[in-house]
Amino acid sequence: MKRIGVLTGGGDAPGLNAVIRAVTKTAILQYGCEVFGIRDGYDGFLGDNGILPLGLNDVRGILPRGGTILGAANRGNPYARKVIRDGKEVTIDVSEEIVKGIQRLGLDALIVLGGDGTLHIAHELYERGVPVIGVPKTIDNDIGGTEVTFGFDTALNIATEAIDRLHTTAESHHRVMVVELMGRDAGFIALQAGVSGGADVILIPEIPFKYETILAKVRQRVERGSYFSILAVSEGAKPWGGSQVFSRGGDEIYVPRLGGIGQTVGEYLEKQGVETRVTVLGHVQRGGTPTAFDRWLATRYGAAAVRLAAAGGFDRMVALVRSQITDISLAEALAVPKRVDVHGDAVVTARGMGIFFGDEV
Ligand code: F6P
């Protein structure tokens, strides 16, 4: 193994730089390899300026930094790229150019840090001869086969702190505070931050809710002397028989953008005479310095990905299983997206402590 590439695809997540650093240091110090960073996800293989040689000096000081020194691209699907041809916008497949770009660079391994979209592309590239290895990244924690993705712990801590802060102001003003949290179709951030921050109601995509029951819960709390309530609402939550709320539709490049369910729930409560404020935490959950746990996990993932490359374990993803780093096939990781187990101990624990999921009267 002589040359390793590393790229960061999809939305950023805290810990990307820690993985890049671990890959670079392990590849150079343990295996004597050359390392190349690919800028802006797969896009880096297309232009003239997309390849960044990485030496030990280039990764110095990046461990605590959020974002990614390589840049990321949410619209980086090589199978569907929008370009202007004859004055018209058309979608084209540039995957062949990407495969050629990888071959030109002579990579013995391409380490891909990504969520499901980026890892699906990695798997497809493997089938075309590219020696890929995946590292599971996303604040949503929705990748199968691994206990946790890096980035999740940081988002969870930020969301929990936000709930703590909302608590004091909610209590002072006897109000309902709704906080909309990220997570796409998985409710892990809302569930775990909700429990950790002592939310009264948690709405997640895996458990459809009924508006009336939330109102009943808020009123019941008032009757019992708690004049405020905290609602942790996952952006993908939806009412029984209803749909998720999107702030923007999707197309061949972008997935639809979730957003607005917090506001919808808040407006419902206000109409029922309950004073309510809504906070959308948004990209704050992805920004800034990673927690120690994410740095630790990201470092272990990055180093393990290089070891896997040296062992020729391509088309596989590093994973955390029973707190140990292992690897699984990309096909297995991508087969079933991970979701909150609605009968699992986390939900059972929350229910047992009186936290309400909006699904019973
Ligand atoms: O997948 C990570 C995530 O932050 C989701 O939680 C959220 O729905 C989405 O990305 C936001 O994407 P964008 O950065 O394109 O707005």
CSV table of N, CA and C in Angstrom, one decimal, residues 176 201 203 208-221 223 229 231 238-242 261 264-274 356-361:
chain,number,residue,atom,x,y,z
A,176,VAL,N,-44.8,26.9,27.2
A,176,VAL,CA,-44.3,25.7,26.5
A,176,VAL,C,-43.2,26.1,25.6
A,201,VAL,N,-42.1,16.1,26.7
A,201,VAL,CA,-42.7,15.4,25.5
A,201,VAL,C,-41.6,15.2,24.5
A,203,LEU,N,-41.1,13.9,20.5
A,203,LEU,CA,-41.7,13.5,19.3
A,203,LEU,C,-40.7,13.0,18.3
A,208,PRO,N,-45.5,8.0,15.4
A,208,PRO,CA,-46.4,9.1,15.0
A,208,PRO,C,-47.2,9.6,16.2
A,209,PHE,N,-47.5,10.9,16.2
A,209,PHE,CA,-48.1,11.5,17.4
A,209,PHE,C,-49.5,12.0,17.1
A,210,LYS,N,-50.3,12.4,18.1
A,210,LYS,CA,-51.6,13.0,17.9
A,210,LYS,C,-51.6,14.3,18.7
A,211,TYR,N,-52.0,15.4,17.9
A,211,TYR,CA,-51.9,16.7,18.5
A,211,TYR,C,-52.6,16.8,19.8
A,212,GLU,N,-53.9,16.3,19.9
A,212,GLU,CA,-54.7,16.4,21.1
A,212,GLU,C,-54.1,15.9,22.3
A,213,THR,N,-53.3,14.8,22.1
A,213,THR,CA,-52.7,14.1,23.3
A,213,THR,C,-51.6,15.0,23.9
A,214,ILE,N,-50.9,15.8,23.0
A,214,ILE,CA,-49.9,16.7,23.5
A,214,ILE,C,-50.5,17.8,24.3
A,215,LEU,N,-51.6,18.3,23.8
A,215,LEU,CA,-52.3,19.3,24.5
A,215,LEU,C,-52.8,18.8,25.9
A,216,ALA,N,-53.3,17.5,25.9
A,216,ALA,CA,-53.8,16.9,27.1
A,216,ALA,C,-52.6,16.8,28.1
A,217,LYS,N,-51.4,16.4,27.6
A,217,LYS,CA,-50.3,16.2,28.5
A,217,LYS,C,-49.8,17.6,29.1
A,218,VAL,N,-49.8,18.6,28.3
A,218,VAL,CA,-49.4,19.9,28.7
A,218,VAL,C,-50.4,20.4,29.8
A,219,ARG,N,-51.7,20.2,29.6
A,219,ARG,CA,-52.7,20.6,30.5
A,219,ARG,C,-52.6,19.8,31.8
A,220,GLN,N,-52.4,18.5,31.7
A,220,GLN,CA,-52.2,17.7,32.9
A,220,GLN,C,-51.1,18.2,33.7
A,221,ARG,N,-50.0,18.6,33.1
A,221,ARG,CA,-48.8,19.1,33.9
A,221,ARG,C,-49.2,20.3,34.6
A,223,GLU,N,-52.2,21.1,35.7
A,223,GLU,CA,-53.1,20.7,36.8
A,223,GLU,C,-52.3,20.2,38.0
A,229,SER,N,-43.8,23.4,30.0
A,229,SER,CA,-43.4,22.1,29.4
A,229,SER,C,-42.4,22.3,28.3
A,231,LEU,N,-40.9,20.5,24.9
A,231,LEU,CA,-41.2,19.5,23.9
A,231,LEU,C,-39.9,19.4,23.0
A,238,LYS,N,-44.0,13.0,12.7
A,238,LYS,CA,-45.2,13.3,11.9
A,238,LYS,C,-46.4,12.8,12.7
A,239,PRO,N,-47.6,13.5,12.5
A,239,PRO,CA,-48.8,13.1,13.1
A,239,PRO,C,-49.3,11.8,12.6
A,240,TRP,N,-50.1,11.1,13.3
A,240,TRP,CA,-50.8,9.9,12.9
A,240,TRP,C,-51.6,10.2,11.6
A,241,GLY,N,-51.4,9.4,10.6
A,241,GLY,CA,-52.1,9.6,9.4
A,241,GLY,C,-51.7,10.8,8.6
A,242,GLY,N,-50.7,11.6,9.1
A,242,GLY,CA,-50.2,12.8,8.4
A,242,GLY,C,-48.9,12.6,7.8
A,261,ILE,N,-41.9,21.1,11.5
A,261,ILE,CA,-42.8,20.4,12.4
A,261,ILE,C,-42.9,21.1,13.7
A,264,THR,N,-45.3,23.9,13.5
A,264,THR,CA,-46.6,23.4,13.3
A,264,THR,C,-47.2,23.0,14.7
A,265,VAL,N,-46.4,22.3,15.4
A,265,VAL,CA,-46.8,21.9,16.8
A,265,VAL,C,-47.1,23.1,17.7
A,266,GLY,N,-46.1,24.1,17.6
A,266,GLY,CA,-46.2,25.3,18.4
A,266,GLY,C,-47.5,26.1,18.0
A,267,GLU,N,-47.8,26.2,16.7
A,267,GLU,CA,-49.0,26.9,16.3
A,267,GLU,C,-50.2,26.2,16.8
A,268,TYR,N,-50.2,24.9,16.7
A,268,TYR,CA,-51.4,24.2,17.2
A,268,TYR,C,-51.7,24.5,18.7
A,269,LEU,N,-50.6,24.5,19.5
A,269,LEU,CA,-50.8,24.7,21.0
A,269,LEU,C,-51.2,26.2,21.2
A,270,GLU,N,-50.6,27.1,20.5
A,270,GLU,CA,-51.0,28.5,20.6
A,270,GLU,C,-52.5,28.7,20.3
A,271,LYS,N,-53.0,28.0,19.3
A,271,LYS,CA,-54.4,28.1,18.9
A,271,LYS,C,-55.3,27.6,20.0
A,272,GLN,N,-54.8,26.7,20.8
A,272,GLN,CA,-55.5,26.1,21.9
A,272,GLN,C,-55.3,27.0,23.2
A,273,GLY,N,-54.7,28.1,23.0
A,273,GLY,CA,-54.6,29.0,24.2
A,273,GLY,C,-53.4,28.8,25.0
A,274,VAL,N,-52.4,28.0,24.6
A,274,VAL,CA,-51.2,27.7,25.4
A,274,VAL,C,-50.1,28.5,24.9
A,356,PHE,N,-43.6,11.7,27.5
A,356,PHE,CA,-44.7,11.4,26.7
A,356,PHE,C,-44.3,11.5,25.2
A,357,PHE,N,-44.7,10.5,24.4
A,357,PHE,CA,-44.3,10.4,23.0
A,357,PHE,C,-45.5,10.8,22.1
A,358,GLY,N,-46.6,11.3,22.6
A,358,GLY,CA,-47.7,11.8,21.8
A,358,GLY,C,-48.5,10.7,21.2
A,359,ASP,N,-48.4,9.5,21.6
A,359,ASP,CA,-49.1,8.4,20.9
A,359,ASP,C,-50.2,7.8,21.8
A,360,GLU,N,-50.4,8.3,23.0
A,360,GLU,CA,-51.6,7.8,23.8
A,360,GLU,C,-52.3,8.9,24.3
A,361,VAL,N,-53.6,8.7,24.7
A,361,VAL,CA,-54.4,9.7,25.4
A,361,VAL,C,-54.1,9.8,26.9
